[in-house]
Coordinates of C-alpha atoms and ligand atoms in Angstrom, one line a residue:
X1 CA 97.7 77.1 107.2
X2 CA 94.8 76.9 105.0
X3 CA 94.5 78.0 101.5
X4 CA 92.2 80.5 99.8
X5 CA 91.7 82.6 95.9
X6 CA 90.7 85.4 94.9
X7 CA 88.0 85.2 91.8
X8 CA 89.0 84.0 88.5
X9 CA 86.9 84.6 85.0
X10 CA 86.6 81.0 84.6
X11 CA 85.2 80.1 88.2
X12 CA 81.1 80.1 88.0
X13 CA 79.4 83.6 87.6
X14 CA 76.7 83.1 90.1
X15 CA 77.1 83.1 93.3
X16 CA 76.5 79.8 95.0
X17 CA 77.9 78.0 92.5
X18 CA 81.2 80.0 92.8
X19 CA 80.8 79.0 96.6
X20 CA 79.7 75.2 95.4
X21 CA 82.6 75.1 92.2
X22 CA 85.5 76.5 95.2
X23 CA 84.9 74.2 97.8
X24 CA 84.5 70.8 95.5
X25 CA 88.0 72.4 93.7
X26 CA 89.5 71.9 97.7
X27 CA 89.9 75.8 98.6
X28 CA 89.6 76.3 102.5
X29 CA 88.1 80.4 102.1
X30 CA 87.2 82.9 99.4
X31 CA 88.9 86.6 99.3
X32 CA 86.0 88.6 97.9
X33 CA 85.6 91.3 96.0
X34 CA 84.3 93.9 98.8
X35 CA 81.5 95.5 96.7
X36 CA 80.2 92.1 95.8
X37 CA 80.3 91.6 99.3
X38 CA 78.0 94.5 100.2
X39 CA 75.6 94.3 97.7
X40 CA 74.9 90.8 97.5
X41 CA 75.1 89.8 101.4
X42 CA 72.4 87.7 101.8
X43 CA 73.2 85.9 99.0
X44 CA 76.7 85.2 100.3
X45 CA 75.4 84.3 103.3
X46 CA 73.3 81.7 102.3
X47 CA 75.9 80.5 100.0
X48 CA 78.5 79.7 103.0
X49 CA 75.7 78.2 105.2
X50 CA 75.3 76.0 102.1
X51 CA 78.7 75.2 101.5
X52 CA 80.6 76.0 104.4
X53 CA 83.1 77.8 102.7
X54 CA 83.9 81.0 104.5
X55 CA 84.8 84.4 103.2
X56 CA 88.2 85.1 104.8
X57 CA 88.9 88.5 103.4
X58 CA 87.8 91.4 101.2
X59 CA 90.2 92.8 98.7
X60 CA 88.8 96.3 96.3
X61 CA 85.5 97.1 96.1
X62 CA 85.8 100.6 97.2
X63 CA 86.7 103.8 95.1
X64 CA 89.0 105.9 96.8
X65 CA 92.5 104.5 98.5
X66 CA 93.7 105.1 102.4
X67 CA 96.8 107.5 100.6
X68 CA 94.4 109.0 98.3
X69 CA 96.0 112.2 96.6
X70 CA 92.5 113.7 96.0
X71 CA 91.0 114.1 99.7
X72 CA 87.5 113.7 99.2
X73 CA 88.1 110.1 97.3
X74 CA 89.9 109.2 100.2
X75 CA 86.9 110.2 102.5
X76 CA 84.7 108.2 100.4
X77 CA 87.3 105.2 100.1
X78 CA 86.8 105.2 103.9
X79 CA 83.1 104.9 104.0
X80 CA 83.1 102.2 101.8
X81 CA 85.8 100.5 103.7
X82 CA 83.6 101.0 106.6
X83 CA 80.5 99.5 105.4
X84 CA 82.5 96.5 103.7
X85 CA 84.4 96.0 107.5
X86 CA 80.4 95.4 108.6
X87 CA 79.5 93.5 105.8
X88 CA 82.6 91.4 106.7
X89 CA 81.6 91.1 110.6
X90 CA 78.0 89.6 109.2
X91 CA 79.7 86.7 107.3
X92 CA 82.2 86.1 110.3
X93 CA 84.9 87.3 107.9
X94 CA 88.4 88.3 108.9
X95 CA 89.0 91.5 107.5
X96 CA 89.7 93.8 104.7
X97 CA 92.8 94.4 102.8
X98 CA 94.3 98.1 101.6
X99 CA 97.3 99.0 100.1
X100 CA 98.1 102.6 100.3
X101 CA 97.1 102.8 96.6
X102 CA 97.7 101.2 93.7
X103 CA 98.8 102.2 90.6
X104 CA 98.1 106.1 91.5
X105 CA 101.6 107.1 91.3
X106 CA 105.5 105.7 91.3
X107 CA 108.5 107.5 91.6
X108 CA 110.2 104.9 89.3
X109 CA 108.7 106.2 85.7
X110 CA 108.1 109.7 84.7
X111 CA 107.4 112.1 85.7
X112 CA 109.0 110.8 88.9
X113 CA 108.0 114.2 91.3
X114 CA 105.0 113.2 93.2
X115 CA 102.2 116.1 93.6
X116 CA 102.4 115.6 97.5
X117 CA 105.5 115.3 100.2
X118 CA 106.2 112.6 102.1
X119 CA 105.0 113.6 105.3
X120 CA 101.8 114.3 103.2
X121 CA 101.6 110.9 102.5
X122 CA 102.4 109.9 105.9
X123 CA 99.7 112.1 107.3
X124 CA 96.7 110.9 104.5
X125 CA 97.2 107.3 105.6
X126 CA 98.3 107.7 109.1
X127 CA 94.5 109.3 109.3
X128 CA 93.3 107.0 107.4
X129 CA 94.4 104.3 109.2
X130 CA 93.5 105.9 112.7
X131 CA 90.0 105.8 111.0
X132 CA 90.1 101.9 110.1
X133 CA 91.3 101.2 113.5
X134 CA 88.7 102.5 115.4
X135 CA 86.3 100.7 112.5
X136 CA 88.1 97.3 112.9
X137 CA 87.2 97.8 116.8
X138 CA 84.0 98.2 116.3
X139 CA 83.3 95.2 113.9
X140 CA 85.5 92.8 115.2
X141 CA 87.9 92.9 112.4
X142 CA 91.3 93.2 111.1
X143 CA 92.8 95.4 108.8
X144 CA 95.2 94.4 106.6
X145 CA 97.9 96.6 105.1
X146 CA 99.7 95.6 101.9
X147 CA 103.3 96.7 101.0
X148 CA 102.7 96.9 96.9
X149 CA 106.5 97.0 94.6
X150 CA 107.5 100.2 93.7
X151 CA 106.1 100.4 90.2
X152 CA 101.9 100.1 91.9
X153 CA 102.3 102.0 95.0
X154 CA 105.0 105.0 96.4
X155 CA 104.0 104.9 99.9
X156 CA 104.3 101.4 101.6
X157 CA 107.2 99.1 99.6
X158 CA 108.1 97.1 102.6
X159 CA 106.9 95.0 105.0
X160 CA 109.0 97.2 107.6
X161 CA 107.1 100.2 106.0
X162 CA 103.9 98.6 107.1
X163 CA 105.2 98.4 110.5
X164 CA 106.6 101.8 111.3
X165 CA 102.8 102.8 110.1
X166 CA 101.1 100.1 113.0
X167 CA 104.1 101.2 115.3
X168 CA 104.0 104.9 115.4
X169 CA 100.3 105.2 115.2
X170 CA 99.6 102.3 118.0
X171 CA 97.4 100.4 115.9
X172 CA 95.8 97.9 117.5
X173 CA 93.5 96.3 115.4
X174 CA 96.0 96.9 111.8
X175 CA 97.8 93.9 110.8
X176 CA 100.3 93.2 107.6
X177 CA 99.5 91.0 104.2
X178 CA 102.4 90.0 103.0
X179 CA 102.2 89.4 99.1
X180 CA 104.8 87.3 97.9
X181 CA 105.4 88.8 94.4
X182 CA 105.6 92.3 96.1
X183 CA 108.0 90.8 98.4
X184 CA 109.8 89.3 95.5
X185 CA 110.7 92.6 94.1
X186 CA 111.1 94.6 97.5
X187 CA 112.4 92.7 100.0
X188 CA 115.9 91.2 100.4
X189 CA 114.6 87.6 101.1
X190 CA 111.4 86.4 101.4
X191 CA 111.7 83.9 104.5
X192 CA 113.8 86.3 106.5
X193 CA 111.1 89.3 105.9
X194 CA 108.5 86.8 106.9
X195 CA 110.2 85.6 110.0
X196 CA 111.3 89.3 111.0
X197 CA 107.9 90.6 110.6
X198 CA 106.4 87.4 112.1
X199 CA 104.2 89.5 114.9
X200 CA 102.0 91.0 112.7
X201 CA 101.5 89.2 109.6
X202 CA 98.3 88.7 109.4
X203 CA 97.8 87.4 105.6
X204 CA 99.0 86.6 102.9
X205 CA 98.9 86.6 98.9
X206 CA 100.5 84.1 96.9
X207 CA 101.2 84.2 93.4
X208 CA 104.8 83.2 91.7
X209 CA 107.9 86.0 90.7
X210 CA 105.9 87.0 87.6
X211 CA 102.6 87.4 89.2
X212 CA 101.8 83.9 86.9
X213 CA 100.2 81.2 89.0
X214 CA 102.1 79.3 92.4
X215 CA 104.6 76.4 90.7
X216 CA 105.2 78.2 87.4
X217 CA 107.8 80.2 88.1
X218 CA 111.0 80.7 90.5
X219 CA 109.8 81.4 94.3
X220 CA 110.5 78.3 96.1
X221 CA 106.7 78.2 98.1
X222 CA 108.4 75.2 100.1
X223 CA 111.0 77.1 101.9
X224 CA 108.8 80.0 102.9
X225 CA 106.0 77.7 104.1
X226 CA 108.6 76.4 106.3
X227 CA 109.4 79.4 107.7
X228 CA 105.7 80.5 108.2
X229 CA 105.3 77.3 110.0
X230 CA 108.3 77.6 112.5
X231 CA 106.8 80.7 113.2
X232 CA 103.6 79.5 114.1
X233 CA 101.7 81.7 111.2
X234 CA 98.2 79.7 111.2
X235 CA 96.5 82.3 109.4
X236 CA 95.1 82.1 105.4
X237 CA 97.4 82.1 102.4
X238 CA 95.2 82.8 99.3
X239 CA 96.0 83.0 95.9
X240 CA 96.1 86.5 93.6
X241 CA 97.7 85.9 90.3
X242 CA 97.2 85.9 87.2
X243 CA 97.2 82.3 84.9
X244 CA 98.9 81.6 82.1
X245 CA 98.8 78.4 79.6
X246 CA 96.4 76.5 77.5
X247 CA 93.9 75.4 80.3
X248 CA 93.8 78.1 83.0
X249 CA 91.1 76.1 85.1
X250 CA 93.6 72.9 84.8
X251 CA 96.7 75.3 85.7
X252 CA 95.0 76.9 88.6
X253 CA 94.1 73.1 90.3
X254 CA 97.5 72.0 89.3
X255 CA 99.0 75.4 91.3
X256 CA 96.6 74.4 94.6
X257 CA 97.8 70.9 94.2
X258 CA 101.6 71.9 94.6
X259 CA 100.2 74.5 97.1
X260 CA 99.0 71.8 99.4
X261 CA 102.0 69.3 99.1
X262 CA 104.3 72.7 99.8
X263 CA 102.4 72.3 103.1
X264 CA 103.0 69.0 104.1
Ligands
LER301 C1 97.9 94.6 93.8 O1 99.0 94.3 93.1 C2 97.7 93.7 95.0 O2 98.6 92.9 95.4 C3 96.4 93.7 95.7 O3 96.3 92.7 96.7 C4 96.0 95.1 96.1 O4 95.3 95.1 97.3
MN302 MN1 98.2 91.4 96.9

């Protein structure tokens, strides 16, 4: 398993010295923003021939979610998603992750009565997804769907969710991220989600129960790395959190640093 981030405000600004500053810092792959991705593709190409750090994934960057409530944001969500899936193909990246939506509405705070059903919702990102897949297929790319806790997203909770989605719609070229502080609040245990789900996890985000960085707080990386490894999950584990304490660049290496000896 290899070890990626997301950006961070106190990695480099510019482009190839983000690439430069991640790969001297020991990352294995860099989950990109998707509209940085698009825009500045030559640039990040150059940058990973440089460095040979590669772009793994592409997370946001696109302005209308797969469960979108208002139909033609969706549409346009789509088209973006599309052109960041080619974009992604070019740099020999893996794929692009999607929630259903986040932070459009939750049934847990008021007013608690969503504006659509939920076989509205099932159809939105059922078609949405039909879309993806046939998009994946033609780039040579995965898509990744995130289960998001129950206070971002209303849709998809659960890995299991994720899967009745890939099941009933035969999706070939959908996968699952598994984000372990999503998991933290949604699933009954971490490992046994991971191993029950093991067929079509695809990725994964790692932060700690709070969201803080990996090591700071109460999820016990070790255990679940173990788990991922007796199932034979070879795939990316990148880090999405937020960092908390006096030296956030010190914190974050000191996070990778327990990351990687969580590996061993
Ligand atoms: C949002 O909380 C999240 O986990 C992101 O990966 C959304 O795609
Ligand atoms: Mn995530």
């Amino acid at each position: 398993m290899k070890i990626g981030t997301q950006n961070q405000a106190f990695f480099p600004e510019n482009i190839r010295e983000k690439f430069h500053y991640l790969k001297e810092a020991g990352f294995d792959g860099f989950e990109i923003d998707g509209k940085l991705l698009v825009d500045h593709l030559e640039e990040i190409k150059e940058a990973i021939s440089e460095t040979g750090l590669p772009v793994t994934t592409a997370c946001g960057g696109y302005s209308g979610w797969i469960g979108d409530f208002i139909e033609e944001r969706r549409l346009n969500g789509l088209a973006e998603m599309k052109q960041i899936l080619k974009a992604l193909q070019e740099v020999g990246g893996n794929g692009i992750v999607v929630p259903a939506a986040w932070g459009m509405f939750t049934y847990r705070l008021p007013p608690m009565v969503s504006p659509r059903s939920q076989s509205g919702d099932w159809k939105a990102v059922s078609d949405s997804l039909l879309y993806l897949d046939k998009a994946a297929e033609e780039t040579a790319t995965t898509v990744f769907l995130e289960p998001l806790n129950r206070y971002q997203d209303h849709m998809i909770n659960t890995l299991a969710d994720a899967r009745r989605y890939i099941e009933e719609n035969n999706l070939k070229n959908v996968k699952i991220i598994a984000d372990f502080y999503h998991m933290n609040i949604e699933e009954d245990g971490i490992s046994e989600a991971l191993h029950l789900q093991r067929d079509l996890i695809g990725h994964i985000h790692l932060a700690d129960n709070h969201r803080f960085q990996p090591g700071s707080g109460s999820i016990d990386f070790k255990k679940h790395f173990n788990q991922l490894k007796k199932d034979g999950y070879d795939g990316f584990l990148t880090i999405e959190c937020r960092v908390r304490g006096n030296d956030p660049e010190g914190e974050y290496k000191k996070a990778l640093h327990q990351l990687k000896e969580a590996l061993v």
